[in-house]
Amino acid sequence: MTLDRRTLLGGSIATAALVTAGCAGGTGTTTTGGQTPTGTADNPFGVTKGSTVDAYIFNGGYGTDYVDYAGARAAEKTGITVKVTQSNQIAQELQPRFVAGDPPDVIDNSGAGSIGMATIVDQLEDLTQVLEAPSYEGTKIADTVYVDAIKKAGTYNGKLAAINYAVSIYALWYSASLFRENGWTPPTTYAEAMELGAKAKAKGKYLFLFGKEAATYYLTTAISSAIKEGGDEVRLAFEKLDPGCYSQPTVVEVFKAWEEIIKAGYMKPGGSGTQFTAAQAQWSNGQEALLYPSGGWIENEMRSQTKDGFEMTGTGELVLTSSPKLGVEALRSAPGEPFIVPSKAKNKAGGLETLRAMLSKDAAANFSKTKRSLTVVKGALPADGSTGLKSQETLFQAAGTKTFDYRFIAFYGINRENLVVMNSFLEGTIDAATARKQLQEIVDKVANDPNVKKLEV
């Protein structure tokens, strides 16, 4: 998962041969500015042949073998060896190394245990130099990727500090075959979801379920619902850590809608004590629930635990009315799996070269084929895409320019605190008003801390 892989679990979570907020409908500019590599076309970063690259990679829904694949390409090109270390606790394991001035050469800063970018952004390389470098195909990388998407997702206070590799379409996921067999239609509004919940209950199924580490998937889908319904001002209130961001009218109504679903018994209880992939398997393999909110990584993440013939498919996140401000077709689309290169890395050039290899068309095509997800590299979609991958493309095309993203949870690293609140809310032990109050308190704590570097919005 980018668990909000980008986020979830972290605060940090992916798709693209398509693109994300601000890139829809265009090819993106190739004017990147900033640093330009000064090496040769074959070795733009001056990497030392025979050197080893210390790559610390989040081991989530995408695994880490795609970096091994890119590393093999880099070895062919420049003679380096990319040594991958898998991790599910990036912050816990790497913060001491940052403090000691001995960080890895390249890091996939993703997952529940990701490092809040606010704490390390000043210690990272400006990755504009990667975009300015020649690709493995011989063309400037900025001309081969969705550069606007990369810059929007990875720029922090003027610096391109991260290159997000995968791009997820955030959606509600369901079994197309199950819905077809029962004559069900995916809901677009919360009212329609309640009607479907009654039908699910009659079949001995739940409408939704959750796992403890992924309870905030329901927070991100709730925020997306409110943004679709109320417009960009709702998103900006969250990004600016507004003291009333969780009291905005559409946010209040969305939380009430979720409370109604929970009180009606349409959310499977016990999720706060269930490991998240086990809960997801209850949906994808046991079909105990009809819908599950997640990013596009879910299909690959649950590949070995999905019922044969499931036909995993995405549909738009719910709205309150039939005429939301951004449109029913609007969706959250955002690059995830943020790769960073610390400025004090021993083999910084090797870290940059690893990213160059990952952004080759060959490596990107391998990722999409094996992970069933899109990347920020143009034209790298496999011809034999899965149902989940195809539905992401369908949703993206339908959204057109109506895409959006928000980064405050990942930037400030507050997903862990949010998880406590959302587990209680989804379990029904606190009501919607209490959940919003506690979530606001988490935001206020960050907003009022003068030592926390704030995201420029």
Short mmCIF file of C-alpha atoms in Angstrom, two decimals:
data_model
loop_
_atom_site.label_atom_id
_atom_site.label_comp_id
_atom_site.label_asym_id
_atom_site.label_seq_id
_atom_site.Cartn_x
_atom_site.Cartn_y
_atom_site.Cartn_z
CA MET A 1 0.00 0.00 0.00
CA THR A 2 1.34 4.11 -0.29
CA LEU A 3 -0.89 2.88 3.64
CA ASP A 4 -2.69 6.86 2.88
CA ARG A 5 0.12 5.15 1.76
CA ARG A 6 1.19 8.15 0.72
CA THR A 7 -0.96 8.51 3.39
CA LEU A 8 -2.60 6.27 5.12
CA LEU A 9 -0.72 4.91 6.88
CA GLY A 10 1.41 7.58 6.73
CA GLY A 11 0.59 10.18 5.66
CA SER A 12 2.25 9.61 2.64
CA ILE A 13 0.36 7.48 -0.75
CA ALA A 14 -0.08 7.09 -6.22
CA THR A 15 -0.86 6.99 -10.54
CA ALA A 16 -0.05 8.07 -13.68
CA ALA A 17 0.52 7.59 -17.17
CA LEU A 18 -2.25 9.90 -16.42
CA VAL A 19 -1.80 12.63 -14.05
CA THR A 20 -2.83 14.40 -10.98
CA ALA A 21 -4.16 17.67 -9.79
CA GLY A 22 -3.18 20.44 -12.06
CA CYS A 23 -1.86 18.17 -14.79
CA ALA A 24 -5.05 16.87 -16.24
CA GLY A 25 -5.57 17.88 -19.80
CA GLY A 26 -2.00 18.89 -20.52
CA THR A 27 1.39 17.46 -21.17
CA GLY A 28 3.17 19.59 -18.63
CA THR A 29 5.90 22.14 -19.04
CA THR A 30 9.48 21.09 -19.53
CA THR A 31 10.88 24.22 -17.94
CA THR A 32 11.97 23.07 -14.50
CA GLY A 33 14.53 25.61 -13.39
CA GLY A 34 16.83 24.99 -10.46
CA GLN A 35 19.84 22.70 -10.46
CA THR A 36 21.20 21.16 -13.64
CA PRO A 37 23.52 18.13 -13.58
CA THR A 38 27.02 18.88 -14.81
CA GLY A 39 28.27 15.38 -15.69
CA THR A 40 28.15 13.57 -19.01
CA ALA A 41 25.04 12.41 -20.84
CA ASP A 42 25.72 8.83 -19.75
CA ASN A 43 26.70 9.79 -16.22
CA PRO A 44 25.04 13.13 -15.41
CA PHE A 45 25.57 12.95 -11.64
CA GLY A 46 29.17 11.73 -11.74
CA VAL A 47 28.45 8.47 -9.97
CA THR A 48 31.49 6.31 -9.18
CA LYS A 49 31.54 3.03 -11.06
CA GLY A 50 31.52 0.08 -8.66
CA SER A 51 30.01 2.11 -5.81
CA THR A 52 27.08 0.86 -3.74
CA VAL A 53 23.84 2.77 -3.24
CA ASP A 54 22.15 2.51 0.15
CA ALA A 55 18.44 2.46 -0.77
CA TYR A 56 15.88 2.38 2.04
CA ILE A 57 12.51 1.39 0.57
CA PHE A 58 9.08 1.18 2.18
CA ASN A 59 7.83 -2.39 1.97
CA GLY A 60 4.12 -1.83 1.46
CA GLY A 61 1.62 -2.78 -1.19
CA TYR A 62 4.13 -2.30 -3.98
CA GLY A 63 6.88 -4.29 -2.30
CA THR A 64 10.47 -3.32 -3.13
CA ASP A 65 11.39 -5.48 -6.12
CA TYR A 66 10.58 -2.67 -8.56
CA VAL A 67 13.55 -0.77 -7.11
CA ASP A 68 15.68 -3.89 -7.54
CA TYR A 69 14.60 -3.91 -11.19
CA ALA A 70 15.56 -0.26 -11.66
CA GLY A 71 18.79 -0.93 -9.80
CA ALA A 72 19.68 -3.63 -12.30
CA ARG A 73 19.13 -1.11 -15.10
CA ALA A 74 21.37 1.38 -13.29
CA ALA A 75 24.02 -1.32 -12.91
CA GLU A 76 23.99 -1.89 -16.67
CA LYS A 77 24.25 1.83 -17.37
CA THR A 78 26.75 3.04 -14.78
CA GLY A 79 28.15 0.02 -12.94
CA ILE A 80 26.66 0.86 -9.54
CA THR A 81 25.06 -1.63 -7.15
CA VAL A 82 21.75 -0.61 -5.58
CA LYS A 83 21.42 -2.37 -2.22
CA VAL A 84 17.78 -2.31 -1.10
CA THR A 85 16.82 -2.40 2.57
CA GLN A 86 13.13 -3.06 3.19
CA SER A 87 11.37 -1.16 5.95
CA ASN A 88 7.92 -0.57 7.41
CA GLN A 89 9.16 1.97 9.95
CA ILE A 90 11.01 4.61 7.98
CA ALA A 91 10.93 7.34 10.64
CA GLN A 92 11.81 5.06 13.55
CA GLU A 93 14.79 3.57 11.74
CA LEU A 94 16.07 6.58 9.85
CA GLN A 95 15.55 9.61 12.09
CA PRO A 96 18.60 8.61 14.19
CA ARG A 97 20.65 8.38 11.00
CA PHE A 98 19.57 11.86 9.91
CA VAL A 99 20.56 13.18 13.33
CA ALA A 100 23.92 11.44 13.07
CA GLY A 101 24.52 12.86 9.59
CA ASP A 102 24.57 9.38 8.06
CA PRO A 103 21.31 9.02 6.09
CA PRO A 104 20.81 6.49 3.26
CA ASP A 105 21.46 7.55 -0.32
CA VAL A 106 17.83 7.30 -1.47
CA ILE A 107 14.65 6.72 0.53
CA ASP A 108 11.04 5.83 -0.29
CA ASN A 109 9.55 7.92 2.52
CA SER A 110 6.16 6.24 2.61
CA GLY A 111 3.87 4.25 4.87
CA ALA A 112 2.50 4.72 8.36
CA GLY A 113 5.97 5.25 9.72
CA SER A 114 7.09 7.85 7.20
CA ILE A 115 9.10 10.86 8.31
CA GLY A 116 7.12 14.10 8.34
CA MET A 117 8.57 16.18 5.51
CA ALA A 118 8.40 19.27 7.69
CA THR A 119 11.20 17.84 9.84
CA ILE A 120 13.66 16.97 7.06
CA VAL A 121 12.90 19.13 4.03
CA ASP A 122 15.94 21.34 4.67
CA GLN A 123 18.19 18.25 4.69
CA LEU A 124 17.16 17.01 1.24
CA GLU A 125 18.48 17.52 -2.27
CA ASP A 126 16.57 19.62 -4.77
CA LEU A 127 15.56 16.93 -7.27
CA THR A 128 15.07 19.36 -10.13
CA GLN A 129 18.48 18.12 -11.26
CA VAL A 130 16.93 14.69 -11.90
CA LEU A 131 14.28 16.19 -14.16
CA GLU A 132 16.98 18.13 -16.03
CA ALA A 133 19.08 15.01 -16.58
CA PRO A 134 18.94 12.91 -19.77
CA SER A 135 16.75 9.84 -19.52
CA TYR A 136 17.93 6.34 -20.31
CA GLU A 137 16.14 6.79 -23.64
CA GLY A 138 18.25 9.86 -24.41
CA THR A 139 15.63 12.56 -23.88
CA LYS A 140 15.50 15.02 -20.99
CA ILE A 141 13.55 13.37 -18.18
CA ALA A 142 11.30 16.42 -17.82
CA ASP A 143 10.02 15.65 -21.32
CA THR A 144 9.22 12.02 -20.51
CA VAL A 145 7.26 12.42 -17.25
CA TYR A 146 4.23 14.30 -16.00
CA VAL A 147 6.45 17.04 -14.68
CA ASP A 148 3.64 19.27 -13.36
CA ALA A 149 2.28 16.38 -11.32
CA ILE A 150 5.72 15.64 -9.90
CA LYS A 151 6.33 19.27 -8.99
CA LYS A 152 2.92 19.82 -7.41
CA ALA A 153 3.21 16.73 -5.24
CA GLY A 154 6.88 16.98 -4.32
CA THR A 155 7.58 20.69 -3.95
CA TYR A 156 7.82 21.91 -0.38
CA ASN A 157 8.29 25.63 0.19
CA GLY A 158 9.93 26.14 -3.18
CA LYS A 159 12.10 23.01 -3.28
CA LEU A 160 11.41 19.86 -5.27
CA ALA A 161 12.32 17.68 -2.30
CA ALA A 162 10.59 14.47 -3.41
CA ILE A 163 9.80 12.69 -6.63
CA ASN A 164 6.59 10.73 -6.16
CA TYR A 165 6.81 7.69 -8.38
CA ALA A 166 3.45 5.97 -8.36
CA VAL A 167 0.12 7.73 -8.80
CA SER A 168 -3.03 6.52 -7.15
CA ILE A 169 -6.58 7.24 -8.04
CA TYR A 170 -8.43 7.34 -4.72
CA ALA A 171 -11.75 5.57 -5.00
CA LEU A 172 -14.24 3.15 -3.48
CA TRP A 173 -13.35 -0.37 -4.60
CA TYR A 174 -15.77 -3.22 -5.22
CA SER A 175 -16.21 -6.57 -6.95
CA ALA A 176 -17.76 -5.92 -10.35
CA SER A 177 -18.76 -9.57 -10.60
CA LEU A 178 -20.52 -9.54 -7.21
CA PHE A 179 -22.41 -6.37 -8.08
CA ARG A 180 -23.36 -7.78 -11.46
CA GLU A 181 -24.65 -11.03 -9.95
CA ASN A 182 -26.88 -9.13 -7.52
CA GLY A 183 -27.97 -6.34 -9.83
CA TRP A 184 -26.36 -3.70 -7.63
CA THR A 185 -25.14 -0.30 -8.81
CA PRO A 186 -22.17 1.43 -7.12
CA PRO A 187 -23.48 4.38 -5.09
CA THR A 188 -22.53 7.98 -5.80
CA THR A 189 -24.21 9.65 -2.79
CA TYR A 190 -24.42 8.74 0.88
CA ALA A 191 -28.18 8.29 0.52
CA GLU A 192 -27.59 5.70 -2.21
CA ALA A 193 -24.95 4.06 -0.01
CA MET A 194 -27.49 3.67 2.79
CA GLU A 195 -29.91 2.00 0.37
CA LEU A 196 -27.15 -0.36 -0.75
CA GLY A 197 -26.27 -1.03 2.88
CA ALA A 198 -29.79 -2.34 3.48
CA LYS A 199 -29.46 -4.65 0.47
CA ALA A 200 -26.08 -5.86 1.70
CA LYS A 201 -27.49 -6.57 5.16
CA ALA A 202 -30.29 -8.63 3.61
CA LYS A 203 -27.56 -10.77 2.01
CA GLY A 204 -25.72 -11.15 5.30
CA LYS A 205 -23.00 -8.71 4.29
CA TYR A 206 -21.74 -5.35 5.49
CA LEU A 207 -21.44 -2.22 3.38
CA PHE A 208 -17.94 -1.38 4.68
CA LEU A 209 -15.25 -2.77 6.97
CA PHE A 210 -11.89 -1.53 8.27
CA GLY A 211 -8.59 -2.55 9.86
CA LYS A 212 -6.84 -0.78 12.72
CA GLU A 213 -3.78 0.49 10.81
CA ALA A 214 -5.93 1.69 7.90
CA ALA A 215 -8.80 3.31 9.79
CA THR A 216 -7.69 6.66 8.39
CA TYR A 217 -8.61 5.51 4.91
CA TYR A 218 -12.07 6.58 6.06
CA LEU A 219 -10.78 9.97 7.12
CA THR A 220 -9.20 10.61 3.73
CA THR A 221 -12.33 9.52 1.87
CA ALA A 222 -14.43 11.74 4.17
CA ILE A 223 -12.20 14.74 3.47
CA SER A 224 -12.34 14.01 -0.26
CA SER A 225 -16.13 13.85 -0.09
CA ALA A 226 -16.26 17.23 1.62
CA ILE A 227 -13.92 18.76 -0.96
CA LYS A 228 -15.94 17.38 -3.87
CA GLU A 229 -19.10 18.73 -2.28
CA GLY A 230 -17.89 22.11 -1.02
CA GLY A 231 -15.13 23.02 -3.45
CA ASP A 232 -11.50 24.05 -3.24
CA GLU A 233 -12.03 26.33 -0.25
CA VAL A 234 -12.66 23.22 1.84
CA ARG A 235 -9.31 21.78 0.79
CA LEU A 236 -7.47 25.03 1.47
CA ALA A 237 -8.86 25.23 5.01
CA PHE A 238 -7.24 21.87 5.78
CA GLU A 239 -3.96 22.73 4.06
CA LYS A 240 -3.74 26.00 6.00
CA LEU A 241 -4.52 24.24 9.32
CA ASP A 242 -7.52 26.48 9.78
CA PRO A 243 -8.89 26.39 13.35
CA GLY A 244 -12.30 25.62 11.90
CA CYS A 245 -11.35 23.16 9.16
CA TYR A 246 -13.29 20.29 10.76
CA SER A 247 -16.28 22.56 11.41
CA GLN A 248 -16.87 23.45 7.77
CA PRO A 249 -20.51 22.70 6.84
CA THR A 250 -19.73 20.01 4.27
CA VAL A 251 -17.28 18.34 6.65
CA VAL A 252 -19.91 18.27 9.38
CA GLU A 253 -22.48 16.75 7.03
CA VAL A 254 -20.06 14.13 5.69
CA PHE A 255 -19.15 12.98 9.20
CA LYS A 256 -22.86 12.78 10.04
CA ALA A 257 -23.35 10.60 6.96
CA TRP A 258 -20.63 8.21 8.12
CA GLU A 259 -22.12 8.17 11.60
CA GLU A 260 -25.44 7.13 10.07
CA ILE A 261 -23.75 4.26 8.22
CA ILE A 262 -22.05 3.11 11.42
CA LYS A 263 -25.19 3.38 13.57
CA ALA A 264 -27.20 1.45 10.99
CA GLY A 265 -24.81 -1.47 11.44
CA TYR A 266 -23.45 -1.25 7.90
CA MET A 267 -19.82 -0.99 9.10
CA LYS A 268 -18.43 -4.32 10.27
CA PRO A 269 -17.48 -4.02 13.97
CA GLY A 270 -14.18 -5.20 15.41
CA GLY A 271 -11.94 -3.45 12.89
CA SER A 272 -10.01 -1.63 15.62
CA GLY A 273 -8.67 -5.00 16.70
CA THR A 274 -8.05 -6.41 13.22
CA GLN A 275 -4.80 -6.08 11.29
CA PHE A 276 -5.53 -4.05 8.18
CA THR A 277 -4.60 -6.61 5.51
CA ALA A 278 -6.62 -9.24 7.37
CA ALA A 279 -9.59 -6.87 7.30
CA GLN A 280 -9.04 -6.16 3.61
CA ALA A 281 -8.99 -9.90 2.93
CA GLN A 282 -12.41 -10.18 4.58
CA TRP A 283 -13.55 -7.87 1.79
CA SER A 284 -11.50 -9.05 -1.21
CA ASN A 285 -11.50 -12.77 -0.47
CA GLY A 286 -14.36 -13.38 1.97
CA GLN A 287 -16.62 -10.73 0.37
CA GLU A 288 -18.02 -9.88 3.80
CA ALA A 289 -18.39 -6.23 2.76
CA LEU A 290 -19.26 -4.56 -0.53
CA LEU A 291 -17.08 -1.45 -0.61
CA TYR A 292 -13.64 -0.38 0.57
CA PRO A 293 -11.97 3.07 0.29
CA SER A 294 -8.35 3.05 -0.82
CA GLY A 295 -5.84 4.23 -3.36
CA GLY A 296 -5.11 2.31 -6.54
CA TRP A 297 -2.46 0.22 -4.78
CA ILE A 298 -5.19 -1.96 -3.22
CA GLU A 299 -5.42 -4.36 -6.16
CA ASN A 300 -1.75 -5.27 -6.03
CA GLU A 301 -1.65 -5.26 -2.25
CA MET A 302 -4.41 -7.86 -2.05
CA ARG A 303 -3.46 -9.80 -5.19
CA SER A 304 -2.78 -13.04 -3.30
CA GLN A 305 -5.87 -12.61 -1.13
CA THR A 306 -8.53 -11.78 -3.70
CA LYS A 307 -11.23 -14.21 -4.72
CA ASP A 308 -10.97 -15.62 -8.23
CA GLY A 309 -13.19 -13.67 -10.60
CA PHE A 310 -13.50 -10.75 -8.16
CA GLU A 311 -12.93 -8.12 -10.88
CA MET A 312 -11.69 -5.38 -8.56
CA THR A 313 -13.02 -2.05 -9.83
CA GLY A 314 -12.97 1.53 -8.60
CA THR A 315 -15.86 3.99 -8.40
CA GLY A 316 -15.90 7.63 -7.33
CA GLU A 317 -15.87 8.61 -3.68
CA LEU A 318 -19.26 9.52 -2.23
CA VAL A 319 -20.88 12.96 -2.24
CA LEU A 320 -23.77 14.44 -0.31
CA THR A 321 -25.89 15.70 -3.19
CA SER A 322 -26.37 15.05 -6.89
CA SER A 323 -24.73 18.39 -7.73
CA PRO A 324 -21.53 18.80 -5.69
CA LYS A 325 -19.47 21.90 -6.34
CA LEU A 326 -16.55 20.08 -7.99
CA GLY A 327 -18.78 17.55 -9.72
CA VAL A 328 -19.64 13.91 -9.05
CA GLU A 329 -16.79 12.85 -11.33
CA ALA A 330 -14.15 14.85 -9.42
CA LEU A 331 -11.55 12.73 -7.68
CA ARG A 332 -8.45 12.81 -5.62
CA SER A 333 -5.52 11.85 -7.81
CA ALA A 334 -2.03 12.12 -6.43
CA PRO A 335 1.45 10.79 -6.97
CA GLY A 336 2.69 8.74 -4.05
CA GLU A 337 5.74 6.75 -2.97
CA PRO A 338 7.83 9.90 -2.42
CA PHE A 339 11.50 9.24 -3.10
CA ILE A 340 14.01 11.58 -1.46
CA VAL A 341 17.80 11.98 -1.56
CA PRO A 342 19.45 13.36 1.60
CA SER A 343 22.07 16.04 1.00
CA LYS A 344 24.45 14.37 3.46
CA ALA A 345 24.17 10.93 1.84
CA LYS A 346 27.55 9.26 1.33
CA ASN A 347 26.68 8.29 -2.25
CA LYS A 348 24.33 11.10 -3.17
CA ALA A 349 25.18 10.71 -6.85
CA GLY A 350 24.16 7.06 -6.62
CA GLY A 351 20.84 8.01 -5.06
CA LEU A 352 20.15 10.44 -7.90
CA GLU A 353 21.16 7.84 -10.48
CA THR A 354 18.75 5.34 -8.94
CA LEU A 355 15.92 7.80 -9.49
CA ARG A 356 17.04 8.32 -13.08
CA ALA A 357 16.85 4.56 -13.62
CA MET A 358 13.38 4.38 -12.05
CA LEU A 359 12.15 7.08 -14.42
CA SER A 360 13.20 5.10 -17.49
CA LYS A 361 10.32 3.83 -19.62
CA ASP A 362 11.47 0.24 -19.12
CA ALA A 363 11.42 0.46 -15.32
CA ALA A 364 8.08 2.28 -15.33
CA ALA A 365 6.48 -0.30 -17.63
CA ASN A 366 7.75 -3.05 -15.34
CA PHE A 367 6.17 -1.29 -12.35
CA SER A 368 2.77 -0.92 -14.01
CA LYS A 369 2.75 -4.49 -15.25
CA THR A 370 3.81 -6.07 -11.96
CA LYS A 371 2.14 -3.68 -9.49
CA ARG A 372 -1.06 -2.93 -11.40
CA SER A 373 -0.62 0.76 -10.83
CA LEU A 374 0.39 3.77 -12.86
CA THR A 375 3.58 5.83 -12.67
CA VAL A 376 4.53 9.42 -13.45
CA VAL A 377 6.31 8.26 -16.60
CA LYS A 378 4.34 8.95 -19.78
CA GLY A 379 3.31 6.15 -22.10
CA ALA A 380 4.35 3.27 -19.84
CA LEU A 381 1.00 1.48 -19.47
CA PRO A 382 0.94 -2.26 -20.26
CA ALA A 383 -1.49 -3.38 -22.97
CA ASP A 384 -2.84 -6.17 -20.77
CA GLY A 385 -3.94 -4.01 -17.84
CA SER A 386 -6.02 -5.43 -14.98
CA THR A 387 -9.60 -4.41 -14.12
CA GLY A 388 -8.32 -2.19 -11.33
CA LEU A 389 -5.78 -0.47 -13.55
CA LYS A 390 -8.33 0.04 -16.31
CA SER A 391 -10.87 1.50 -13.89
CA GLN A 392 -8.29 3.98 -12.62
CA GLU A 393 -7.77 5.18 -16.17
CA THR A 394 -11.54 5.40 -16.70
CA LEU A 395 -12.05 7.44 -13.52
CA PHE A 396 -9.18 9.73 -14.39
CA GLN A 397 -10.42 10.38 -17.90
CA ALA A 398 -13.93 11.08 -16.60
CA ALA A 399 -12.56 13.58 -14.08
CA GLY A 400 -10.67 15.54 -16.70
CA THR A 401 -9.41 18.69 -14.99
CA LYS A 402 -11.50 18.04 -11.87
CA THR A 403 -8.72 16.43 -9.87
CA PHE A 404 -7.36 17.53 -6.51
CA ASP A 405 -5.04 16.51 -3.70
CA TYR A 406 -4.16 17.58 -0.17
CA ARG A 407 -0.94 17.03 1.75
CA PHE A 408 -1.36 18.35 5.29
CA ILE A 409 -1.62 14.91 6.91
CA ALA A 410 1.54 13.61 5.26
CA PHE A 411 3.50 16.84 5.58
CA TYR A 412 2.95 17.14 9.32
CA GLY A 413 3.10 13.42 10.03
CA ILE A 414 -0.19 13.35 11.99
CA ASN A 415 -1.63 10.11 10.65
CA ARG A 416 -0.77 8.17 13.80
CA GLU A 417 -2.77 10.54 15.98
CA ASN A 418 -5.63 10.48 13.47
CA LEU A 419 -5.68 6.67 13.59
CA VAL A 420 -6.62 6.66 17.27
CA VAL A 421 -9.60 8.90 16.61
CA MET A 422 -10.81 7.11 13.51
CA ASN A 423 -10.62 3.65 15.06
CA SER A 424 -12.87 4.86 17.87
CA PHE A 425 -15.26 6.57 15.46
CA LEU A 426 -15.60 3.62 13.08
CA GLU A 427 -16.06 1.27 16.02
CA GLY A 428 -18.91 3.48 17.25
CA THR A 429 -17.39 4.37 20.62
CA ILE A 430 -17.37 8.10 19.85
CA ASP A 431 -19.81 10.09 17.76
CA ALA A 432 -19.13 12.28 14.73
CA ALA A 433 -18.98 15.53 16.70
CA THR A 434 -16.43 14.10 19.13
CA ALA A 435 -14.34 12.68 16.29
CA ARG A 436 -14.24 16.04 14.53
CA LYS A 437 -13.34 17.80 17.78
CA GLN A 438 -10.45 15.44 18.45
CA LEU A 439 -9.20 15.64 14.86
CA GLN A 440 -9.31 19.43 15.06
CA GLU A 441 -7.27 19.33 18.26
CA ILE A 442 -4.56 17.40 16.42
CA VAL A 443 -4.51 20.05 13.69
CA ASP A 444 -4.51 22.90 16.23
CA LYS A 445 -1.56 21.40 18.08
CA VAL A 446 0.51 21.53 14.90
CA ALA A 447 -0.76 24.97 13.90
CA ASN A 448 0.11 26.46 17.29
CA ASP A 449 3.57 24.93 17.53
CA PRO A 450 6.10 27.63 16.54
CA ASN A 451 8.79 24.98 16.10
CA VAL A 452 6.93 23.24 13.27
CA LYS A 453 7.84 24.46 9.80
CA LYS A 454 4.58 25.24 8.02
CA LEU A 455 3.67 24.20 4.50
CA GLU A 456 3.30 27.14 2.14
CA VAL A 457 -0.12 26.96 0.50
#
